[in-house]
PDB file of C-alpha atoms in Angstrom:
ATOM      1  CA  MET A   1       0.000   0.000   0.000  1.00 94.00           C
ATOM      2  CA  ARG A   2       1.473   3.337  -1.094  1.00 97.00           C
ATOM      3  CA  ASN A   3       0.810   6.646   0.634  1.00 98.00           C
ATOM      4  CA  ILE A   4       0.693   9.603  -1.761  1.00 98.00           C
ATOM      5  CA  LYS A   5       0.933  13.217  -0.582  1.00 98.00           C
ATOM      6  CA  LEU A   6      -0.446  16.057  -2.700  1.00 98.00           C
ATOM      7  CA  ILE A   7      -0.020  19.806  -2.436  1.00 98.00           C
ATOM      8  CA  ILE A   8      -2.950  21.534  -4.093  1.00 98.00           C
ATOM      9  CA  GLU A   9      -3.899  25.045  -5.064  1.00 98.00           C
ATOM     10  CA  TYR A  10      -7.440  25.996  -5.941  1.00 98.00           C
ATOM     11  CA  ASP A  11      -9.752  28.874  -6.670  1.00 98.00           C
ATOM     12  CA  GLY A  12     -12.662  28.252  -4.331  1.00 97.00           C
ATOM     13  CA  THR A  13     -15.064  30.674  -6.010  1.00 96.00           C
ATOM     14  CA  ARG A  14     -17.417  28.100  -7.502  1.00 95.00           C
ATOM     15  CA  TYR A  15     -17.116  25.432  -4.813  1.00 95.00           C
ATOM     16  CA  GLN A  16     -18.936  24.772  -1.547  1.00 94.00           C
ATOM     17  CA  GLY A  17     -15.661  24.371   0.316  1.00 94.00           C
ATOM     18  CA  TRP A  18     -13.213  21.519   0.755  1.00 96.00           C
ATOM     19  CA  GLN A  19     -15.321  18.858   2.473  1.00 93.00           C
ATOM     20  CA  ARG A  20     -17.174  16.332   0.320  1.00 89.00           C
ATOM     21  CA  LEU A  21     -20.952  16.804   0.316  1.00 81.00           C
ATOM     22  CA  GLY A  22     -23.820  14.930  -1.315  1.00 74.00           C
ATOM     23  CA  ASP A  23     -23.072  16.680  -4.616  1.00 63.00           C
ATOM     24  CA  SER A  24     -19.358  15.882  -4.821  1.00 65.00           C
ATOM     25  CA  ASP A  25     -18.855  17.970  -7.971  1.00 77.00           C
ATOM     26  CA  LYS A  26     -19.325  21.132  -5.922  1.00 92.00           C
ATOM     27  CA  THR A  27     -16.521  20.464  -3.414  1.00 95.00           C
ATOM     28  CA  ILE A  28     -12.757  20.352  -3.794  1.00 96.00           C
ATOM     29  CA  GLN A  29     -12.438  17.017  -2.001  1.00 96.00           C
ATOM     30  CA  GLY A  30     -15.220  15.513  -4.101  1.00 94.00           C
ATOM     31  CA  LYS A  31     -13.650  16.632  -7.377  1.00 95.00           C
ATOM     32  CA  LEU A  32     -10.245  15.298  -6.383  1.00 96.00           C
ATOM     33  CA  GLU A  33     -11.554  11.971  -5.103  1.00 95.00           C
ATOM     34  CA  LYS A  34     -13.405  11.408  -8.369  1.00 94.00           C
ATOM     35  CA  ILE A  35     -10.238  11.963 -10.407  1.00 96.00           C
ATOM     36  CA  VAL A  36      -8.006   9.940  -8.042  1.00 97.00           C
ATOM     37  CA  SER A  37     -10.472   7.045  -8.169  1.00 96.00           C
ATOM     38  CA  GLN A  38     -10.429   7.145 -11.988  1.00 96.00           C
ATOM     39  CA  LEU A  39      -6.629   7.222 -11.908  1.00 97.00           C
ATOM     40  CA  THR A  40      -6.206   4.266  -9.559  1.00 97.00           C
ATOM     41  CA  GLY A  41      -9.259   2.179 -10.394  1.00 96.00           C
ATOM     42  CA  GLU A  42     -10.015   2.129  -6.656  1.00 97.00           C
ATOM     43  CA  THR A  43     -12.480   3.859  -4.374  1.00 95.00           C
ATOM     44  CA  ILE A  44     -10.269   6.512  -2.791  1.00 95.00           C
ATOM     45  CA  GLU A  45     -10.825   8.572   0.338  1.00 94.00           C
ATOM     46  CA  LEU A  46      -8.697  11.699   0.266  1.00 96.00           C
ATOM     47  CA  ILE A  47      -7.490  12.980   3.654  1.00 97.00           C
ATOM     48  CA  GLY A  48      -7.141  16.759   3.736  1.00 97.00           C
ATOM     49  CA  SER A  49      -5.175  18.816   6.255  1.00 97.00           C
ATOM     50  CA  GLY A  50      -8.442  20.528   7.166  1.00 95.00           C
ATOM     51  CA  ARG A  51     -11.582  22.084   5.748  1.00 93.00           C
ATOM     52  CA  THR A  52     -11.826  25.379   3.942  1.00 95.00           C
ATOM     53  CA  ASP A  53     -15.139  27.248   3.711  1.00 94.00           C
ATOM     54  CA  ALA A  54     -17.153  27.820   0.567  1.00 94.00           C
ATOM     55  CA  GLY A  55     -15.419  30.485  -1.516  1.00 96.00           C
ATOM     56  CA  THR A  56     -12.070  30.171   0.280  1.00 97.00           C
ATOM     57  CA  HIS A  57      -8.953  29.642  -1.847  1.00 98.00           C
ATOM     58  CA  ALA A  58      -5.741  27.688  -1.273  1.00 98.00           C
ATOM     59  CA  ARG A  59      -2.166  27.957  -2.436  1.00 98.00           C
ATOM     60  CA  GLY A  60      -0.896  25.090  -0.317  1.00 97.00           C
ATOM     61  CA  GLN A  61      -3.623  22.693   0.787  1.00 98.00           C
ATOM     62  CA  VAL A  62      -2.152  19.286   1.694  1.00 98.00           C
ATOM     63  CA  ALA A  63      -3.866  15.931   1.272  1.00 98.00           C
ATOM     64  CA  ASN A  64      -2.886  12.277   1.141  1.00 98.00           C
ATOM     65  CA  PHE A  65      -4.410   9.018  -0.072  1.00 98.00           C
ATOM     66  CA  LYS A  66      -3.468   5.349   0.072  1.00 97.00           C
ATOM     67  CA  THR A  67      -3.477   3.157  -3.002  1.00 98.00           C
ATOM     68  CA  ASN A  68      -2.216  -0.080  -4.511  1.00 97.00           C
ATOM     69  CA  CYS A  69      -1.860   1.629  -7.892  1.00 97.00           C
ATOM     70  CA  ASN A  70       1.601   1.076  -9.399  1.00 96.00           C
ATOM     71  CA  LYS A  71       1.614   4.090 -11.718  1.00 97.00           C
ATOM     72  CA  SER A  72       4.641   6.377 -11.365  1.00 97.00           C
ATOM     73  CA  LEU A  73       4.348   9.764  -9.677  1.00 98.00           C
ATOM     74  CA  GLU A  74       4.964  11.384 -13.054  1.00 98.00           C
ATOM     75  CA  GLU A  75       2.042   9.480 -14.603  1.00 97.00           C
ATOM     76  CA  MET A  76      -0.191  10.443 -11.704  1.00 98.00           C
ATOM     77  CA  HIS A  77       0.752  14.102 -11.907  1.00 98.00           C
ATOM     78  CA  HIS A  78       0.113  14.180 -15.649  1.00 97.00           C
ATOM     79  CA  PHE A  79      -3.318  12.610 -15.081  1.00 98.00           C
ATOM     80  CA  PHE A  80      -4.222  15.294 -12.542  1.00 98.00           C
ATOM     81  CA  LEU A  81      -3.092  18.097 -14.820  1.00 97.00           C
ATOM     82  CA  THR A  82      -5.082  16.615 -17.695  1.00 97.00           C
ATOM     83  CA  TYR A  83      -8.377  15.776 -16.012  1.00 97.00           C
ATOM     84  CA  LEU A  84      -8.846  18.128 -13.067  1.00 97.00           C
ATOM     85  CA  PRO A  85     -10.762  21.362 -13.751  1.00 96.00           C
ATOM     86  CA  LYS A  86      -8.523  24.338 -14.406  1.00 97.00           C
ATOM     87  CA  ASP A  87      -9.318  25.937 -11.055  1.00 97.00           C
ATOM     88  CA  ILE A  88      -7.780  22.992  -9.142  1.00 98.00           C
ATOM     89  CA  VAL A  89      -4.072  22.268  -9.663  1.00 98.00           C
ATOM     90  CA  VAL A  90      -1.899  19.634  -7.993  1.00 98.00           C
ATOM     91  CA  THR A  91       1.395  21.501  -7.645  1.00 98.00           C
ATOM     92  CA  SER A  92       3.378  18.699  -5.984  1.00 97.00           C
ATOM     93  CA  ILE A  93       3.102  14.921  -5.577  1.00 98.00           C
ATOM     94  CA  ASP A  94       5.296  12.699  -3.397  1.00 98.00           C
ATOM     95  CA  GLU A  95       5.307   9.218  -1.945  1.00 98.00           C
ATOM     96  CA  VAL A  96       5.530   9.438   1.846  1.00 97.00           C
ATOM     97  CA  PRO A  97       5.787   6.981   4.766  1.00 96.00           C
ATOM     98  CA  GLU A  98       2.665   4.936   5.477  1.00 96.00           C
ATOM     99  CA  ARG A  99       2.060   6.699   8.807  1.00 96.00           C
ATOM    100  CA  PHE A 100       1.906  10.202   7.294  1.00 97.00           C
ATOM    101  CA  HIS A 101      -1.524  11.784   7.833  1.00 97.00           C
ATOM    102  CA  ALA A 102      -2.224  15.190   6.281  1.00 98.00           C
ATOM    103  CA  ARG A 103      -4.447  16.315   9.166  1.00 96.00           C
ATOM    104  CA  TYR A 104      -3.075  14.652  12.285  1.00 96.00           C
ATOM    105  CA  ASN A 105       0.598  15.324  11.500  1.00 97.00           C
ATOM    106  CA  ALA A 106       0.160  19.042  10.741  1.00 97.00           C
ATOM    107  CA  VAL A 107       1.856  21.271  13.333  1.00 97.00           C
ATOM    108  CA  SER A 108       0.887  24.704  11.984  1.00 97.00           C
ATOM    109  CA  LYS A 109      -0.918  26.484   9.180  1.00 98.00           C
ATOM    110  CA  GLN A 110      -0.703  29.863   7.516  1.00 98.00           C
ATOM    111  CA  TYR A 111      -3.595  31.832   6.076  1.00 98.00           C
ATOM    112  CA  SER A 112      -3.661  35.178   4.313  1.00 98.00           C
ATOM    113  CA  TYR A 113      -6.614  37.535   4.148  1.00 98.00           C
ATOM    114  CA  TYR A 114      -6.666  40.324   1.554  1.00 98.00           C
ATOM    115  CA  VAL A 115      -8.442  43.644   2.061  1.00 98.00           C
ATOM    116  CA  ARG A 116      -8.746  46.228  -0.685  1.00 98.00           C
ATOM    117  CA  HIS A 117      -8.687  49.589   1.082  1.00 98.00           C
ATOM    118  CA  ALA A 118      -9.477  52.218  -1.520  1.00 96.00           C
ATOM    119  CA  GLU A 119     -12.060  54.749  -2.615  1.00 94.00           C
ATOM    120  CA  LEU A 120     -13.429  52.414  -5.281  1.00 95.00           C
ATOM    121  CA  PRO A 121     -13.847  48.638  -5.521  1.00 95.00           C
ATOM    122  CA  SER A 122     -12.135  46.573  -8.216  1.00 94.00           C
ATOM    123  CA  ALA A 123     -14.114  45.006 -11.045  1.00 94.00           C
ATOM    124  CA  PHE A 124     -11.434  42.401 -11.725  1.00 93.00           C
ATOM    125  CA  ASN A 125     -10.284  40.957  -8.384  1.00 91.00           C
ATOM    126  CA  ARG A 126     -13.555  40.984  -6.469  1.00 93.00           C
ATOM    127  CA  ASN A 127     -13.394  37.190  -5.898  1.00 95.00           C
ATOM    128  CA  TYR A 128     -10.012  37.448  -4.151  1.00 97.00           C
ATOM    129  CA  HIS A 129     -10.341  40.206  -1.558  1.00 98.00           C
ATOM    130  CA  PHE A 130     -12.747  42.057   0.719  1.00 98.00           C
ATOM    131  CA  TYR A 131     -13.405  45.689  -0.135  1.00 98.00           C
ATOM    132  CA  VAL A 132     -13.309  48.312   2.650  1.00 98.00           C
ATOM    133  CA  ALA A 133     -13.815  52.007   1.923  1.00 97.00           C
ATOM    134  CA  GLU A 134     -13.903  53.412   5.492  1.00 96.00           C
ATOM    135  CA  PRO A 135     -10.755  54.917   7.086  1.00 97.00           C
ATOM    136  CA  LEU A 136      -8.635  52.366   8.990  1.00 98.00           C
ATOM    137  CA  ASP A 137      -6.374  53.100  11.953  1.00 98.00           C
ATOM    138  CA  TRP A 138      -3.163  51.155  11.233  1.00 98.00           C
ATOM    139  CA  GLU A 139      -1.789  51.467  14.770  1.00 98.00           C
ATOM    140  CA  ALA A 140      -5.016  50.223  16.321  1.00 98.00           C
ATOM    141  CA  MET A 141      -5.115  47.241  13.970  1.00 98.00           C
ATOM    142  CA  THR A 142      -1.484  46.473  14.803  1.00 98.00           C
ATOM    143  CA  GLU A 143      -2.360  46.413  18.497  1.00 98.00           C
ATOM    144  CA  ALA A 144      -5.395  44.206  17.788  1.00 98.00           C
ATOM    145  CA  CYS A 145      -3.161  41.722  15.954  1.00 98.00           C
ATOM    146  CA  LEU A 146      -0.824  41.605  18.967  1.00 98.00           C
ATOM    147  CA  ARG A 147      -3.720  41.023  21.378  1.00 97.00           C
ATOM    148  CA  LEU A 148      -4.905  38.076  19.263  1.00 98.00           C
ATOM    149  CA  THR A 149      -1.525  36.341  19.248  1.00 98.00           C
ATOM    150  CA  GLY A 150      -0.499  33.841  21.891  1.00 97.00           C
ATOM    151  CA  THR A 151      -2.330  30.911  23.473  1.00 98.00           C
ATOM    152  CA  HIS A 152      -6.014  31.561  24.197  1.00 97.00           C
ATOM    153  CA  ASP A 153      -9.427  29.929  24.193  1.00 96.00           C
ATOM    154  CA  PHE A 154     -10.743  31.147  20.838  1.00 97.00           C
ATOM    155  CA  LEU A 155     -14.334  29.899  21.235  1.00 96.00           C
ATOM    156  CA  GLY A 156     -15.615  33.496  21.073  1.00 96.00           C
ATOM    157  CA  PHE A 157     -13.798  33.931  17.762  1.00 97.00           C
ATOM    158  CA  SER A 158     -15.389  30.893  16.131  1.00 96.00           C
ATOM    159  CA  ALA A 159     -18.736  29.889  14.661  1.00 94.00           C
ATOM    160  CA  LEU A 160     -18.854  26.771  16.835  1.00 92.00           C
ATOM    161  CA  LYS A 161     -22.002  26.537  18.940  1.00 82.00           C
ATOM    162  CA  LYS A 162     -20.125  24.348  21.433  1.00 76.00           C
ATOM    163  CA  SER A 163     -17.291  21.865  21.265  1.00 76.00           C
ATOM    164  CA  LYS A 164     -16.409  18.673  23.132  1.00 83.00           C
ATOM    165  CA  LYS A 165     -12.816  19.215  22.018  1.00 89.00           C
ATOM    166  CA  SER A 166     -10.501  21.934  23.261  1.00 94.00           C
ATOM    167  CA  THR A 167     -10.949  25.342  21.653  1.00 95.00           C
ATOM    168  CA  VAL A 168      -7.561  26.560  22.897  1.00 97.00           C
ATOM    169  CA  ARG A 169      -5.225  27.480  20.060  1.00 97.00           C
ATOM    170  CA  THR A 170      -1.861  29.218  19.745  1.00 98.00           C
ATOM    171  CA  ILE A 171      -1.522  32.013  17.196  1.00 98.00           C
ATOM    172  CA  GLU A 172       2.177  32.485  16.531  1.00 98.00           C
ATOM    173  CA  SER A 173       1.855  35.730  14.591  1.00 98.00           C
ATOM    174  CA  ILE A 174      -0.482  38.045  12.713  1.00 98.00           C
ATOM    175  CA  GLU A 175       1.329  40.365  10.332  1.00 98.00           C
ATOM    176  CA  MET A 176       0.077  43.187   8.131  1.00 98.00           C
ATOM    177  CA  GLU A 177       1.597  44.121   4.792  1.00 97.00           C
ATOM    178  CA  LYS A 178       0.401  47.008   2.615  1.00 96.00           C
ATOM    179  CA  GLU A 179       1.075  47.472  -1.073  1.00 95.00           C
ATOM    180  CA  GLU A 180      -0.823  50.316  -2.718  1.00 95.00           C
ATOM    181  CA  ALA A 181      -4.551  49.645  -2.144  1.00 96.00           C
ATOM    182  CA  MET A 182      -4.114  46.069  -0.901  1.00 97.00           C
ATOM    183  CA  ILE A 183      -3.547  45.031   2.714  1.00 98.00           C
ATOM    184  CA  ARG A 184      -2.491  41.445   3.363  1.00 98.00           C
ATOM    185  CA  PHE A 185      -3.066  40.031   6.845  1.00 98.00           C
ATOM    186  CA  VAL A 186      -0.987  36.878   7.482  1.00 98.00           C
ATOM    187  CA  PHE A 187      -2.140  34.499  10.241  1.00 98.00           C
ATOM    188  CA  ARG A 188       0.069  31.658  11.432  1.00 98.00           C
ATOM    189  CA  GLY A 189      -0.885  29.255  14.205  1.00 98.00           C
ATOM    190  CA  ASP A 190      -1.075  25.670  15.363  1.00 96.00           C
ATOM    191  CA  GLY A 191      -4.701  25.365  14.300  1.00 94.00           C
ATOM    192  CA  PHE A 192      -7.856  27.331  13.559  1.00 97.00           C
ATOM    193  CA  LEU A 193     -11.466  26.776  14.602  1.00 96.00           C
ATOM    194  CA  TYR A 194     -14.488  27.003  12.299  1.00 94.00           C
ATOM    195  CA  LYS A 195     -14.479  30.478  10.665  1.00 96.00           C
ATOM    196  CA  MET A 196     -11.900  31.647  13.217  1.00 97.00           C
ATOM    197  CA  VAL A 197      -9.667  33.558  10.788  1.00 98.00           C
ATOM    198  CA  ARG A 198     -12.649  35.333   9.235  1.00 98.00           C
ATOM    199  CA  ILE A 199     -14.010  36.364  12.642  1.00 98.00           C
ATOM    200  CA  MET A 200     -10.605  37.539  13.890  1.00 98.00           C
ATOM    201  CA  MET A 201     -10.272  39.496  10.655  1.00 98.00           C
ATOM    202  CA  GLY A 202     -13.686  41.087  11.139  1.00 98.00           C
ATOM    203  CA  THR A 203     -12.680  42.034  14.677  1.00 98.00           C
ATOM    204  CA  ILE A 204      -9.382  43.585  13.546  1.00 98.00           C
ATOM    205  CA  LEU A 205     -11.236  45.650  10.944  1.00 98.00           C
ATOM    206  CA  ALA A 206     -13.843  46.726  13.518  1.00 98.00           C
ATOM    207  CA  VAL A 207     -10.990  48.015  15.699  1.00 98.00           C
ATOM    208  CA  GLY A 208      -9.454  49.729  12.675  1.00 98.00           C
ATOM    209  CA  LYS A 209     -12.750  51.480  11.913  1.00 98.00           C
ATOM    210  CA  GLY A 210     -13.190  52.569  15.525  1.00 97.00           C
ATOM    211  CA  GLU A 211     -16.284  50.367  16.002  1.00 97.00           C
ATOM    212  CA  MET A 212     -14.530  48.341  18.721  1.00 97.00           C
ATOM    213  CA  THR A 213     -11.665  48.983  21.083  1.00 97.00           C
ATOM    214  CA  VAL A 214      -8.571  46.843  21.457  1.00 97.00           C
ATOM    215  CA  ASN A 215      -9.533  46.105  25.079  1.00 96.00           C
ATOM    216  CA  GLN A 216     -12.738  44.430  23.898  1.00 97.00           C
ATOM    217  CA  ILE A 217     -10.610  41.607  22.481  1.00 97.00           C
ATOM    218  CA  ASP A 218      -9.679  40.615  26.036  1.00 96.00           C
ATOM    219  CA  ASP A 219     -13.379  40.706  26.946  1.00 96.00           C
ATOM    220  CA  ILE A 220     -14.207  38.330  24.075  1.00 97.00           C
ATOM    221  CA  PHE A 221     -11.598  35.851  25.294  1.00 97.00           C
ATOM    222  CA  GLN A 222     -13.150  35.994  28.759  1.00 95.00           C
ATOM    223  CA  ALA A 223     -16.804  35.833  27.653  1.00 94.00           C
ATOM    224  CA  LYS A 224     -16.309  33.149  24.964  1.00 93.00           C
ATOM    225  CA  ILE A 225     -19.391  34.507  23.187  1.00 93.00           C
ATOM    226  CA  ARG A 226     -19.338  34.743  19.396  1.00 94.00           C
ATOM    227  CA  GLN A 227     -21.728  37.720  19.293  1.00 95.00           C
ATOM    228  CA  ALA A 228     -19.201  39.879  21.155  1.00 95.00           C
ATOM    229  CA  ALA A 229     -16.640  39.657  18.327  1.00 97.00           C
ATOM    230  CA  GLY A 230     -16.611  41.399  14.951  1.00 96.00           C
ATOM    231  CA  GLU A 231     -18.401  40.293  11.803  1.00 97.00           C
ATOM    232  CA  THR A 232     -17.491  37.174   9.850  1.00 98.00           C
ATOM    233  CA  VAL A 233     -15.845  38.714   6.791  1.00 98.00           C
ATOM    234  CA  PRO A 234     -16.547  37.112   3.392  1.00 97.00           C
ATOM    235  CA  ALA A 235     -14.612  34.004   2.391  1.00 97.00           C
ATOM    236  CA  GLN A 236     -13.339  35.300  -0.943  1.00 97.00           C
ATOM    237  CA  GLY A 237     -10.499  37.227   0.689  1.00 98.00           C
ATOM    238  CA  LEU A 238      -9.123  34.147   2.459  1.00 98.00           C
ATOM    239  CA  PHE A 239      -6.281  31.937   1.208  1.00 98.00           C
ATOM    240  CA  LEU A 240      -4.732  28.863   2.830  1.00 98.00           C
ATOM    241  CA  ASP A 241      -1.060  29.573   2.133  1.00 98.00           C
ATOM    242  CA  GLY A 242       0.481  26.402   3.517  1.00 97.00           C
ATOM    243  CA  VAL A 243       0.463  23.569   6.024  1.00 98.00           C
ATOM    244  CA  PHE A 244       3.622  22.753   7.961  1.00 97.00           C
ATOM    245  CA  TYR A 245       4.889  19.449   9.324  1.00 96.00           C
ATOM    246  CA  GLU A 246       7.744  18.388  11.572  1.00 87.00           C
ATOM    247  CA  LYS A 247      10.817  17.398   9.625  1.00 75.00           C
ATOM    248  CA  ASN A 248      11.721  13.744  10.058  1.00 49.00           C
TER     249      ASN A 248
END
């Protein structure tokens, strides 16, 4: 039994997220599993590093599958490039040890969220950023990013109703980069809860607009109530940049 690791990039605009649903053609996992099953002649279950929401994009999603197929990696890669839709691309394929698991072995992830901060929206890149016209206080947003880093219970910054599992996560860093009208917010941490990045992003923007204070972030951690945090910003501005694993 071989264990095959894929790194995948995709434009999530026309998909209902990563996770396979009843209509598999509308999810990234469903599309990939269909093609991998055709490639191998087997019923394949693809293991992803984690879910991405409907409309979210990825530059470095990681997945693995197990197969008895004896085709070479080059043949497999060519098959993916030929038969996958153009908005899903396998950028890397490797054979890895049998125990490798794309989700359980991940130690950290990085996401980017893009905000267009300008007088006018863009007609061309509207599927890849969130448009904000209001003034933003850069120093206040910087302080908000610092308050959100570290180890906390992020239940109040998630769309989870409740969870039997721990909602404590460690955010290593949140960085802001500005180039002309575009602001890129880079989130890196050991894991992210359901819609957590989008809610943190909405909270940072609320602080930047003066709708919330930085001190309210501490209150949200204490209260653990979703309604106390900022809005859930749209998914189209969110990209999964990469998933990181311990080096053997």
